[in-house]
Short mmCIF file of C-alpha atoms and ligand atoms in Angstrom, two decimals:
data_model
loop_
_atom_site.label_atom_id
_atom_site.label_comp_id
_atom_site.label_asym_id
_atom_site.label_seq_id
_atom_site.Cartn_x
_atom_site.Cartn_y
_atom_site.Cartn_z
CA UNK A 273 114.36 115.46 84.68
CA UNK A 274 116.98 115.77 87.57
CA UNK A 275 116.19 117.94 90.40
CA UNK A 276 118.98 119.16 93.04
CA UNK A 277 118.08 120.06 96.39
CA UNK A 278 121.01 121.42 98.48
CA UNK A 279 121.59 123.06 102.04
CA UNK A 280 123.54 122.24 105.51
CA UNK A 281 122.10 119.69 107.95
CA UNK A 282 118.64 120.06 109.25
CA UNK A 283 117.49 122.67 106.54
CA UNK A 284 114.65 119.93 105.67
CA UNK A 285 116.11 118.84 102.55
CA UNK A 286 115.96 115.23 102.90
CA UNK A 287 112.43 115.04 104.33
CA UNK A 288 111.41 117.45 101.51
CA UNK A 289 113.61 115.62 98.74
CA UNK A 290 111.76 112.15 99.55
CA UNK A 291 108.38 114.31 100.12
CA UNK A 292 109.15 115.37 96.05
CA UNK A 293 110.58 112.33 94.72
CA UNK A 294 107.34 110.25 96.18
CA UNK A 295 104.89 112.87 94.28
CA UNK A 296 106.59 112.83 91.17
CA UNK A 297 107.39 109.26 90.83
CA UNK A 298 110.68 110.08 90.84
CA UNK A 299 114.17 108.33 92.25
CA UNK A 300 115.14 109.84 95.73
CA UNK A 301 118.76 109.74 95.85
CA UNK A 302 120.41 110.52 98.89
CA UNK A 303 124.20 111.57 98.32
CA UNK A 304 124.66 112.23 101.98
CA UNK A 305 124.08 108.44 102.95
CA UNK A 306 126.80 107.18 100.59
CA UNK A 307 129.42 109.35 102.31
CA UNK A 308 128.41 108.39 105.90
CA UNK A 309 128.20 104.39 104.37
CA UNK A 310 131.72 104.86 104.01
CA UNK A 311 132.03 106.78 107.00
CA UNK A 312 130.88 103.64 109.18
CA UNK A 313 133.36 101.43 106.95
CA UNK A 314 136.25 103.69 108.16
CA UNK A 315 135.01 103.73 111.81
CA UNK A 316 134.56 100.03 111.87
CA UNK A 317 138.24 99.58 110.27
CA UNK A 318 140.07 101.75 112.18
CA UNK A 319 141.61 103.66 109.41
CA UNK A 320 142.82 107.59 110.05
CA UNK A 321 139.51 109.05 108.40
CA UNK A 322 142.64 112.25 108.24
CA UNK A 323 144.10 109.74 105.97
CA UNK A 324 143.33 110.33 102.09
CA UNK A 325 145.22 107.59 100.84
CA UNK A 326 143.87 105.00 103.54
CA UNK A 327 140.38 106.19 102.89
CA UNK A 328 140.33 105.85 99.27
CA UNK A 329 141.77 102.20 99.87
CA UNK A 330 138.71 101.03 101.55
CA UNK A 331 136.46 102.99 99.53
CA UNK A 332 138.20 101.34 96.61
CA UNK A 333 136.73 97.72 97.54
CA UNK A 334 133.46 99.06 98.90
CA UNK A 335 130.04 98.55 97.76
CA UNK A 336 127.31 101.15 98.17
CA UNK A 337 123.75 100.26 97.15
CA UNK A 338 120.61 103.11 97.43
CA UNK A 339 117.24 101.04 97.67
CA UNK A 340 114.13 102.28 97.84
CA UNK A 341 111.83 101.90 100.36
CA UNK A 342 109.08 102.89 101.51
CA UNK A 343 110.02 105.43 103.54
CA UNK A 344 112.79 107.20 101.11
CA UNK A 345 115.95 104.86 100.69
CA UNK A 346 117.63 101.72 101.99
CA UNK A 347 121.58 102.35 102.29
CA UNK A 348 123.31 99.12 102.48
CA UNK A 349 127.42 98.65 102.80
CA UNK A 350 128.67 95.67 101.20
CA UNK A 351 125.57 94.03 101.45
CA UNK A 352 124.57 94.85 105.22
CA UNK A 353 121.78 96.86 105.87
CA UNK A 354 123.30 100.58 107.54
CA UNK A 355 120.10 102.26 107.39
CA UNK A 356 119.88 102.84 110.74
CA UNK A 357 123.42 103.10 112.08
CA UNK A 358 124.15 105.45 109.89
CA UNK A 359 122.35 108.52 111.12
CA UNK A 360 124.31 109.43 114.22
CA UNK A 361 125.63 112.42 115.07
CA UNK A 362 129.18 110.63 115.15
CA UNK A 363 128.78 109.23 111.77
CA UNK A 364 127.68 112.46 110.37
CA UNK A 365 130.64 114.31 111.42
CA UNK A 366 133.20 111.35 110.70
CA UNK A 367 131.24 111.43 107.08
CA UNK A 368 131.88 114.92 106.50
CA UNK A 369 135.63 114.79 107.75
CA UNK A 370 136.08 112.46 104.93
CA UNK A 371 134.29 114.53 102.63
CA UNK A 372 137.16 117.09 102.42
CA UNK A 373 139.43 114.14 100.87
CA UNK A 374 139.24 115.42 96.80
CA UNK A 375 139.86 111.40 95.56
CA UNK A 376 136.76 110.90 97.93
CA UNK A 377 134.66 113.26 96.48
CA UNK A 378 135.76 111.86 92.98
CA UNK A 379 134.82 108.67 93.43
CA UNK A 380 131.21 108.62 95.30
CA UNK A 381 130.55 112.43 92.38
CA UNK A 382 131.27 109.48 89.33
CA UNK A 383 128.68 107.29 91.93
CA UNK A 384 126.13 109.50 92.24
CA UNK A 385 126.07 111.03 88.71
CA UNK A 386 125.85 107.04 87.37
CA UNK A 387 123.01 106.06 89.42
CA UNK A 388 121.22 109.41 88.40
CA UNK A 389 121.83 109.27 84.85
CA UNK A 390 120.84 105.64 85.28
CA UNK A 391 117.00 106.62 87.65
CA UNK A 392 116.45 109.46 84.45
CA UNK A 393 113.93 111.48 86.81
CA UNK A 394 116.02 111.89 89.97
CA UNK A 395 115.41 114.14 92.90
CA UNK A 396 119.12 114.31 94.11
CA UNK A 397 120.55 116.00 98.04
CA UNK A 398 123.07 116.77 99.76
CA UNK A 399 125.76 119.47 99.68
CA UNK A 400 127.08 119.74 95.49
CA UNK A 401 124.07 117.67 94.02
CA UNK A 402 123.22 121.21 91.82
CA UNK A 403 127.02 122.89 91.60
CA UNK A 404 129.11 119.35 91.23
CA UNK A 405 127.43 116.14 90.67
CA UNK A 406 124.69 117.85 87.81
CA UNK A 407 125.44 121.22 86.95
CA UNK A 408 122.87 121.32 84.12
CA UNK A 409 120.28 119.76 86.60
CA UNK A 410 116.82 121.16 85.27
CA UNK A 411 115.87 122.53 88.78
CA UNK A 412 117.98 123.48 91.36
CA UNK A 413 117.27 124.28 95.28
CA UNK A 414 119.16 125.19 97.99
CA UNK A 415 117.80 125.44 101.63
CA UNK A 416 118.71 127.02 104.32
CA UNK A 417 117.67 127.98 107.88
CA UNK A 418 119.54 129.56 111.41
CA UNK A 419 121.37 127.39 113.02
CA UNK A 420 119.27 127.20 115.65
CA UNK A 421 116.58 126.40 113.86
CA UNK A 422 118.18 123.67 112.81
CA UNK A 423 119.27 122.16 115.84
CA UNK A 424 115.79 122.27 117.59
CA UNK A 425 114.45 119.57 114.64
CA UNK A 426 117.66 117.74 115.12
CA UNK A 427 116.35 117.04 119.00
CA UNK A 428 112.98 116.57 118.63
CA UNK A 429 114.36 114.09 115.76
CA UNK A 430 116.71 112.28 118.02
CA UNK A 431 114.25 112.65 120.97
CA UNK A 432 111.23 111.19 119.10
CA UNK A 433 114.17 108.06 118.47
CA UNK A 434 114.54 107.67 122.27
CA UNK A 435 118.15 109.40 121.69
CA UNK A 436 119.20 111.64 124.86
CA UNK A 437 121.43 114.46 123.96
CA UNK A 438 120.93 118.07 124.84
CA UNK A 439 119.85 120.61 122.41
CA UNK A 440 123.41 122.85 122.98
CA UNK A 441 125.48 119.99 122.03
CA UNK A 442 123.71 119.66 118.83
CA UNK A 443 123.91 123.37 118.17
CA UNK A 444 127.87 123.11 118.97
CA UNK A 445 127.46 119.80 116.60
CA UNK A 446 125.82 121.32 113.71
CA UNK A 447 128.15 124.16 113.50
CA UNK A 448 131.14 122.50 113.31
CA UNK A 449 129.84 120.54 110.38
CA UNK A 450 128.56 123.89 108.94
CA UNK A 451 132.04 125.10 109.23
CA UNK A 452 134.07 121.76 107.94
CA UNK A 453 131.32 122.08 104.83
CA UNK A 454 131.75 125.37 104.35
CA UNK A 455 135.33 125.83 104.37
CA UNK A 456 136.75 123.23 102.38
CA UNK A 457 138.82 123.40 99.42
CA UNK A 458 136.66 120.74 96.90
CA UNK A 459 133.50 121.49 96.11
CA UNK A 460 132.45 123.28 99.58
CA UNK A 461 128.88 123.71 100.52
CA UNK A 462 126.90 127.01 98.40
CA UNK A 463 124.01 127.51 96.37
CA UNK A 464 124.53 126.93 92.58
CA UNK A 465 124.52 130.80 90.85
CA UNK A 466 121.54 129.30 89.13
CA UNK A 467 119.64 128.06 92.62
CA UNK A 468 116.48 128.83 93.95
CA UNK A 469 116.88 129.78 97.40
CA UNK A 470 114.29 128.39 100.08
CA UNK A 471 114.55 129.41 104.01
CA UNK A 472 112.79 127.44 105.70
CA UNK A 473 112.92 128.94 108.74
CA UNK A 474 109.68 129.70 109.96
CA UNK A 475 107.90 127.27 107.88
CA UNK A 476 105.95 124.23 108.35
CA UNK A 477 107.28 120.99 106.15
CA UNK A 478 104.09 121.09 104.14
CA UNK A 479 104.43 124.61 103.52
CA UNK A 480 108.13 124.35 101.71
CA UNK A 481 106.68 121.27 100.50
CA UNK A 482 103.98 123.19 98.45
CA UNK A 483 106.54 126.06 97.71
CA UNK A 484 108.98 123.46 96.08
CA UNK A 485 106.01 121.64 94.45
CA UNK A 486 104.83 124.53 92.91
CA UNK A 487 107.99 125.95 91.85
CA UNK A 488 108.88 122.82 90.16
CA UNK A 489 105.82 122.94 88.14
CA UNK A 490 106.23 126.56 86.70
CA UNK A 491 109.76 125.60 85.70
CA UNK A 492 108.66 122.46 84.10
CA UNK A 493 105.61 124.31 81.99
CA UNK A 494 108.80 126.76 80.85
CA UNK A 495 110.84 123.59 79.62
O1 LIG B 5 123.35 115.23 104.39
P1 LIG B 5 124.06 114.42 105.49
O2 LIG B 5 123.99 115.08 106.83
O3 LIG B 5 123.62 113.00 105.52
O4 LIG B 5 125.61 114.41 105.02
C1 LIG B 5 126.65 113.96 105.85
C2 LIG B 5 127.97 114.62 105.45
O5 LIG B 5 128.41 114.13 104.19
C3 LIG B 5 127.93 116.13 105.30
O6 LIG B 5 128.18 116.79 106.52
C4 LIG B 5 129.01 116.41 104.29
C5 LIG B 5 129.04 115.17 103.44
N1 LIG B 5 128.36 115.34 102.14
C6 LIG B 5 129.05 115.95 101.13
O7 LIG B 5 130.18 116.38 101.34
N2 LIG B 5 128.50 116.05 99.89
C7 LIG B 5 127.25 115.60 99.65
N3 LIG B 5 126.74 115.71 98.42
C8 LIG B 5 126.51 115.01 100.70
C9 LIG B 5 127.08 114.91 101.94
#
């Protein structure tokens, strides 16, 4: 059974996707890591992430391995554990900048579908898991929430971390990658026609976690 769960940063998704995947015994996989994996690669080698062409070169000889863990997924880069350094605001931006590139998209959409096909039940995230990467997924979600919303968990995230940034920059932040998302040509960020839509605005984690939960559960009595 593959589930999709898509929606723009800080709709919950990925806390809810690993929430899911843990219940169900399912494979958590976390499309959004892979991108800002190679993200970090491009930073480090100081390739124009405007760059198609360059981008796709490195991406070409780089190796991207999801782990779990016990707390969702280990991401590692050619063998180096990125866990960590991956979830900046930088990376996240510089991750979807590359995500416009079409030949980037190909290659991490033949990635994702692979290790998917491979897990069998998969609880899949990120911003085309239900309209690209698995059309025919069984169940498909997409969150959303205001903006603000949004940014508020992204700074008590960071600020639980010991990160010091200011709530408005994060706002500013997570509307620009609403808009890059949004507004590009491949594969931009919507709900599948066939979604279920979940705002979670308003709502406590365990509350979309039982909405999701129980949603999945009529579906898969319909099956
Ligand atoms: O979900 P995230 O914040 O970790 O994703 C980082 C960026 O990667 C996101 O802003 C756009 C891109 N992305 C994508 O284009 N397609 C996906 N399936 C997942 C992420």
């Amino acid at each position: 059974m593959i589930i999709t769960i898509d929606g723009p940063a800080g709709s919950g998704k990925s806390t809810i996707a690993k929430m899911i995947a843990k219940e169900l015994g399912f494979t958590y996989i976390d499309t959004g890591a892979m991108y800002r994996a190679v993200a970090l690669k491009i930073k480090r080698s100081g390739v124009d992430p405007d760059d198609p062409l360059s981008v796709v070169k490195v991406l070409q000889s780089t190796q991207i391995d999801l782990i779990p863990s016990e707390n969702g997924v280990k991401v590692f880069l050619d063998g180096e554990d990125v866990s960590g350094l991956i979830r900046t605001e930088e990376i996240g931006k510089l991750a979807s900048k590359i995500a416009r590139h079409p030949q980037v998209r190909k290659i991490l959409v033949r990635m994702q579908r692979k290790l998917g096909e491979k897990a069998k039940n998969a609880v899949l995230e990120g911003r085309d898991t239900g309209t690209v990467i698995f059309p025919d997924a069984d169940i498909k979600f997409f969150f959303t929430a205001s903006p603000e919303v949004r940014a508020e968990r992204r700074f008590k995230e960071l600020k639980e971390k010991g990160i010091n940034i200011n709530y408005s920059d994060i706002l500013k932040e997570i509307k620009e990658r609403d808009l890059l998302d949004e507004t590009r040509e491949d594969s931009p960020l919507r709900p599948a026609e066939d979604a279920v839509i979940i705002d979670t605005t308003g709502k406590s984690l365990q509350q979309v976690f039982r909405e999701v939960l129980q949603i999945i559960k009529e579906r898969s009595r319909l099956h």
